[in-house]
């Protein structure tokens, strides 16, 4: 098989090729792909053969009822998706600017970030550029990094969750994220003084899914304390579900201090006094590896960093 060169690849590759690959990757069906692209089935069949001939391998398997990507084809489909996402972002930016706007910014954040640092930075950048269009996505760190890799978002506020992610993303720390155990002020243990961890495990618990950093830290803390993980649990990543269930039932949850603070101050929730060792973990700005930010994304990242430095400096000054 003849190896591709960058020059030959760039000379023949067209965006309609990428659209076909992406459409077939989603539908896995030649007839459906033809309908979605508003082309005849023979036309897209011919185009696919042309692409595969130039690449030197089959992108899709020809099965009776489906066309799944081959092992090499999966890489081609992923490349097409990334390139089309990047093109969409470019078109959105150009249309926004040409119509008198100030650009478009799409950022993602973990739950703690969307509660505190993102709103502060958004207020500041909107004061500078009122017509800047901003979209915010709230997800887990793992999902945000997937969106970053696929060029769905410009930057994210989260943390590494696996070792290999350090090879694909740059990380600029912003602030530590302390956690606490909370429950409703109507819960029987609320306001009853210090509680040993083993006294809490029989109550219903709200937990994040397995594999999320918060869940991992909780399980590590329970293991260090020699206490079994609660069995009566509800698992969710929805912060609204967390808060509603905590307020309505006799449940316990482990949540970021920044998120529960307002609810504790209002008297809806109370922090449980228990000797659980929850070491704070830093969250920060995640970007694609060795890729410089520019425009609104660069300005937004600078605001986040400046606000974080100011907050940490203030806390250091207040520490006796």
Coordinates of C-alpha atoms in Angstrom, one line a residue:
X1 CA 0.0 0.0 0.0
X2 CA 1.4 3.4 -1.0
X3 CA 1.8 5.8 1.9
X4 CA -0.1 9.1 1.8
X5 CA 1.7 12.4 1.7
X6 CA 0.4 15.6 3.3
X7 CA 0.5 17.4 -0.1
X8 CA -1.4 14.7 -2.0
X9 CA -3.9 14.4 0.8
X10 CA -4.6 18.1 0.9
X11 CA -4.8 18.4 -2.9
X12 CA -7.6 16.0 -3.3
X13 CA -9.5 16.1 0.0
X14 CA -12.8 18.0 -0.2
X15 CA -15.3 18.9 2.4
X16 CA -18.0 17.0 0.6
X17 CA -15.8 13.9 1.2
X18 CA -15.8 14.7 4.9
X19 CA -19.6 15.2 4.9
X20 CA -20.0 11.8 3.3
X21 CA -17.7 10.0 5.7
X22 CA -19.4 11.7 8.7
X23 CA -22.9 10.9 7.4
X24 CA -22.1 7.3 6.7
X25 CA -20.4 7.1 10.1
X26 CA -23.6 8.2 11.8
X27 CA -26.1 6.3 9.7
X28 CA -24.1 3.2 8.7
X29 CA -26.5 3.0 5.8
X30 CA -25.9 4.0 2.2
X31 CA -29.6 4.7 1.5
X32 CA -30.0 7.0 4.6
X33 CA -26.8 8.8 3.8
X34 CA -27.9 9.5 0.3
X35 CA -31.2 10.9 1.6
X36 CA -29.5 13.1 4.2
X37 CA -27.0 14.5 1.6
X38 CA -29.8 14.9 -1.0
X39 CA -27.8 12.8 -3.5
X40 CA -28.5 9.6 -5.3
X41 CA -27.2 6.4 -3.9
X42 CA -25.0 5.6 -6.9
X43 CA -23.5 9.1 -6.6
X44 CA -22.4 8.6 -3.0
X45 CA -21.3 5.0 -3.7
X46 CA -19.0 6.3 -6.5
X47 CA -17.7 9.1 -4.2
X48 CA -16.9 6.6 -1.4
X49 CA -15.1 4.3 -3.8
X50 CA -13.1 7.3 -5.0
X51 CA -12.1 8.2 -1.4
X52 CA -11.2 4.7 -0.5
X53 CA -9.2 4.3 -3.7
X54 CA -7.2 7.4 -2.9
X55 CA -6.6 6.3 0.8
X56 CA -5.8 2.8 -0.3
X57 CA -8.1 1.0 2.1
X58 CA -11.8 0.4 2.9
X59 CA -13.3 2.9 5.3
X60 CA -16.6 1.0 5.8
X61 CA -17.4 -2.7 5.8
X62 CA -20.1 -3.8 3.3
X63 CA -22.5 -5.9 5.3
X64 CA -26.1 -6.8 4.2
X65 CA -27.8 -4.4 6.5
X66 CA -25.1 -2.1 7.8
X67 CA -21.8 -0.4 7.0
X68 CA -19.8 -0.1 10.2
X69 CA -16.3 1.6 9.9
X70 CA -13.3 -0.7 9.6
X71 CA -10.5 -0.4 12.1
X72 CA -8.7 2.2 9.9
X73 CA -12.1 3.7 8.9
X74 CA -12.8 4.6 12.6
X75 CA -9.8 7.0 12.4
X76 CA -11.1 8.5 9.2
X77 CA -14.6 9.0 10.6
X78 CA -13.2 10.7 13.7
X79 CA -11.0 13.0 11.6
X80 CA -14.0 13.9 9.5
X81 CA -16.1 14.7 12.6
X82 CA -13.4 16.9 14.1
X83 CA -12.8 18.8 10.9
X84 CA -16.5 19.5 10.4
X85 CA -16.9 20.7 14.0
X86 CA -14.0 23.0 13.4
X87 CA -15.5 24.3 10.2
X88 CA -18.8 24.9 11.9
X89 CA -17.1 26.9 14.6
X90 CA -15.2 28.9 12.0
X91 CA -18.5 29.7 10.0
X92 CA -20.3 30.7 13.2
X93 CA -17.4 33.1 14.2
X94 CA -17.2 34.6 10.7
X95 CA -21.0 35.1 10.4
X96 CA -21.1 36.7 13.9
X97 CA -18.3 39.1 13.2
X98 CA -19.5 40.0 9.7
X99 CA -22.9 40.8 11.2
X100 CA -21.5 43.3 13.6
X101 CA -21.1 40.9 16.5
X102 CA -18.0 40.4 18.7
X103 CA -17.5 36.7 18.1
X104 CA -18.6 33.5 19.6
X105 CA -17.3 31.6 22.6
X106 CA -18.3 28.1 23.7
X107 CA -16.9 26.9 27.1
X108 CA -17.5 23.9 29.2
X109 CA -17.2 23.5 33.0
X110 CA -17.6 20.9 35.7
X111 CA -20.3 21.6 38.3
X112 CA -18.1 23.5 40.8
X113 CA -16.8 25.7 38.0
X114 CA -20.2 26.6 36.6
X115 CA -21.3 27.6 40.1
X116 CA -18.5 30.1 40.8
X117 CA -15.6 30.8 38.5
X118 CA -17.4 30.7 35.2
X119 CA -20.2 33.1 36.1
X120 CA -17.7 35.6 37.5
X121 CA -15.6 35.5 34.3
X122 CA -18.6 35.7 32.1
X123 CA -19.8 38.8 33.8
X124 CA -16.4 40.4 33.3
X125 CA -16.0 39.5 29.7
X126 CA -19.5 40.6 28.9
X127 CA -18.8 44.0 30.4
X128 CA -15.9 44.4 28.0
X129 CA -17.7 42.9 25.0
X130 CA -21.5 43.1 25.4
X131 CA -22.2 41.5 21.9
X132 CA -19.9 38.5 22.5
X133 CA -22.1 35.4 22.2
X134 CA -21.3 32.9 24.9
X135 CA -22.5 29.3 25.3
X136 CA -21.8 27.3 28.4
X137 CA -21.9 23.5 28.7
X138 CA -21.9 21.7 32.1
X139 CA -20.5 18.2 32.1
X140 CA -18.0 15.9 33.8
X141 CA -14.3 16.4 33.2
X142 CA -14.1 13.3 31.0
X143 CA -17.0 14.4 28.8
X144 CA -15.6 17.9 28.5
X145 CA -12.2 16.6 27.3
X146 CA -14.0 14.5 24.7
X147 CA -15.8 17.7 23.5
X148 CA -12.5 19.5 23.5
X149 CA -10.9 16.8 21.4
X150 CA -13.8 16.9 18.9
X151 CA -13.6 20.7 18.8
X152 CA -17.1 21.1 20.1
X153 CA -15.9 23.6 22.7
X154 CA -13.1 26.2 22.8
X155 CA -11.9 25.5 26.3
X156 CA -13.0 23.7 29.5
X157 CA -12.8 24.1 33.2
X158 CA -12.1 20.7 34.7
X159 CA -9.4 18.3 35.8
X160 CA -7.5 15.3 34.6
X161 CA -9.2 12.0 35.3
X162 CA -6.8 9.6 33.6
X163 CA -3.0 9.6 33.1
X164 CA -3.1 9.5 29.3
X165 CA -5.0 12.8 29.2
X166 CA -1.9 14.7 30.0
X167 CA -0.6 13.8 26.6
X168 CA -3.6 15.3 24.8
X169 CA -4.5 18.3 26.9
X170 CA -2.8 21.2 28.6
X171 CA -3.9 22.1 32.1
X172 CA -3.6 25.5 33.9
X173 CA -4.6 25.1 37.6
X174 CA -7.1 27.6 39.0
X175 CA -8.2 26.7 42.5
X176 CA -8.5 23.8 44.9
X177 CA -12.0 22.3 45.1
X178 CA -12.8 21.3 48.7
X179 CA -15.7 19.0 49.4
X180 CA -18.1 18.3 52.3
X181 CA -20.9 16.0 53.3
X182 CA -24.2 17.7 53.5
X183 CA -27.9 16.9 54.2
X184 CA -31.1 18.7 54.6
X185 CA -31.6 20.7 57.8
X186 CA -34.7 18.5 58.4
X187 CA -32.6 15.3 58.4
X188 CA -32.5 13.6 61.8
X189 CA -28.7 13.9 62.1
X190 CA -28.7 17.6 61.2
X191 CA -27.3 19.7 64.0
X192 CA -26.6 16.7 66.2
X193 CA -22.9 17.3 66.6
X194 CA -20.0 15.3 65.3
X195 CA -20.7 11.9 63.7
X196 CA -18.5 9.0 63.0
X197 CA -18.4 7.9 59.4
X198 CA -19.7 4.4 60.2
X199 CA -22.9 6.0 61.6
X200 CA -23.7 7.6 58.3
X201 CA -23.5 4.6 55.8
X202 CA -27.0 3.2 56.5
X203 CA -28.7 6.4 55.4
X204 CA -29.6 6.9 51.7
X205 CA -26.7 8.5 49.8
X206 CA -26.5 10.5 46.6
X207 CA -23.4 9.6 44.7
X208 CA -21.7 10.6 41.4
X209 CA -21.2 7.8 38.9
X210 CA -18.2 5.4 39.2
X211 CA -15.2 6.7 37.4
X212 CA -15.8 10.4 38.1
X213 CA -13.1 12.2 40.2
X214 CA -15.6 13.0 43.0
X215 CA -16.7 9.4 43.3
X216 CA -13.1 8.1 43.2
X217 CA -12.1 10.6 46.0
X218 CA -15.1 9.5 48.1
X219 CA -14.3 5.8 47.8
X220 CA -10.6 6.5 48.6
X221 CA -11.6 8.4 51.7
X222 CA -14.0 5.6 52.9
X223 CA -11.2 3.0 52.2
X224 CA -8.7 5.0 54.3
X225 CA -11.3 5.2 57.1
X226 CA -11.9 1.4 56.9
X227 CA -15.6 2.0 56.2
X228 CA -17.7 0.2 53.5
X229 CA -19.3 2.3 50.8
X230 CA -23.0 3.0 51.4
X231 CA -25.3 0.5 49.7
X232 CA -28.5 2.5 49.7
X233 CA -27.7 4.9 46.9
X234 CA -28.9 7.1 44.1
X235 CA -26.4 7.8 41.3
X236 CA -26.6 10.9 39.2
X237 CA -24.5 13.7 37.7
X238 CA -27.4 16.2 37.7
X239 CA -26.8 19.0 40.3
X240 CA -30.4 20.0 40.3
X241 CA -31.4 16.4 41.1
X242 CA -28.8 16.3 43.9
X243 CA -30.1 19.5 45.5
X244 CA -33.8 18.6 45.1
X245 CA -33.4 15.2 46.6
X246 CA -31.2 16.5 49.5
X247 CA -33.9 19.0 50.4
X248 CA -36.8 16.6 50.1
X249 CA -35.6 13.4 51.7
X250 CA -33.3 12.1 54.5
X251 CA -30.3 11.8 52.2
X252 CA -26.6 12.5 52.4
X253 CA -24.4 13.8 49.6
X254 CA -20.8 14.7 49.0
X255 CA -20.6 18.0 47.1
X256 CA -18.2 20.9 46.4
X257 CA -18.2 23.5 49.2
X258 CA -18.6 26.3 46.6
X259 CA -21.9 24.8 45.4
X260 CA -23.5 24.1 48.8
X261 CA -22.4 27.3 50.4
X262 CA -25.5 29.4 49.4
X263 CA -27.9 26.6 50.4
X264 CA -26.2 26.3 53.8
X265 CA -26.4 30.0 54.4
X266 CA -30.1 30.0 53.4
X267 CA -30.8 27.2 55.9
X268 CA -31.8 24.5 53.4
X269 CA -28.8 22.3 53.9
X270 CA -26.3 21.7 56.7
X271 CA -22.8 20.4 56.7
X272 CA -22.2 17.1 58.5
X273 CA -19.4 17.2 61.1
X274 CA -17.5 14.0 60.4
X275 CA -13.7 13.1 60.3
X276 CA -13.7 12.3 56.6
X277 CA -10.4 13.0 54.9
X278 CA -11.3 14.8 51.7
X279 CA -8.1 16.3 50.2
X280 CA -9.0 19.2 47.9
X281 CA -8.1 18.6 44.3
X282 CA -7.3 21.5 41.9
X283 CA -9.4 22.2 38.8
X284 CA -8.2 24.4 36.0
X285 CA -8.3 25.4 32.4
X286 CA -8.1 22.5 29.9
X287 CA -7.1 23.2 26.3
X288 CA -6.0 21.1 23.4
X289 CA -2.3 20.1 23.7
X290 CA 0.1 22.7 22.3
X291 CA -2.7 24.7 20.7
X292 CA -2.7 28.4 21.5
X293 CA -6.0 30.2 22.3
X294 CA -6.8 33.4 20.5
X295 CA -9.5 36.0 20.5
X296 CA -12.3 35.7 23.0
X297 CA -11.1 32.3 24.2
X298 CA -7.7 33.8 25.1
X299 CA -9.3 36.8 26.8
X300 CA -11.6 34.5 28.8
X301 CA -8.8 32.2 29.9
X302 CA -6.8 35.3 31.1
X303 CA -9.8 36.5 33.1
X304 CA -10.2 33.1 34.7
X305 CA -6.5 33.0 35.6
X306 CA -6.4 36.6 37.0
X307 CA -9.5 36.0 39.1
X308 CA -8.1 32.8 40.5
X309 CA -4.7 34.5 41.3
X310 CA -6.6 37.3 43.0
X311 CA -8.7 34.9 45.1
X312 CA -5.8 32.8 46.2
X313 CA -3.7 35.8 47.0
X314 CA -6.5 37.2 49.2
X315 CA -6.9 33.9 51.0
X316 CA -3.1 33.7 51.6
X317 CA -3.2 37.3 53.1
X318 CA -6.1 36.3 55.4
X319 CA -4.2 33.2 56.7
X320 CA -2.6 34.0 60.1

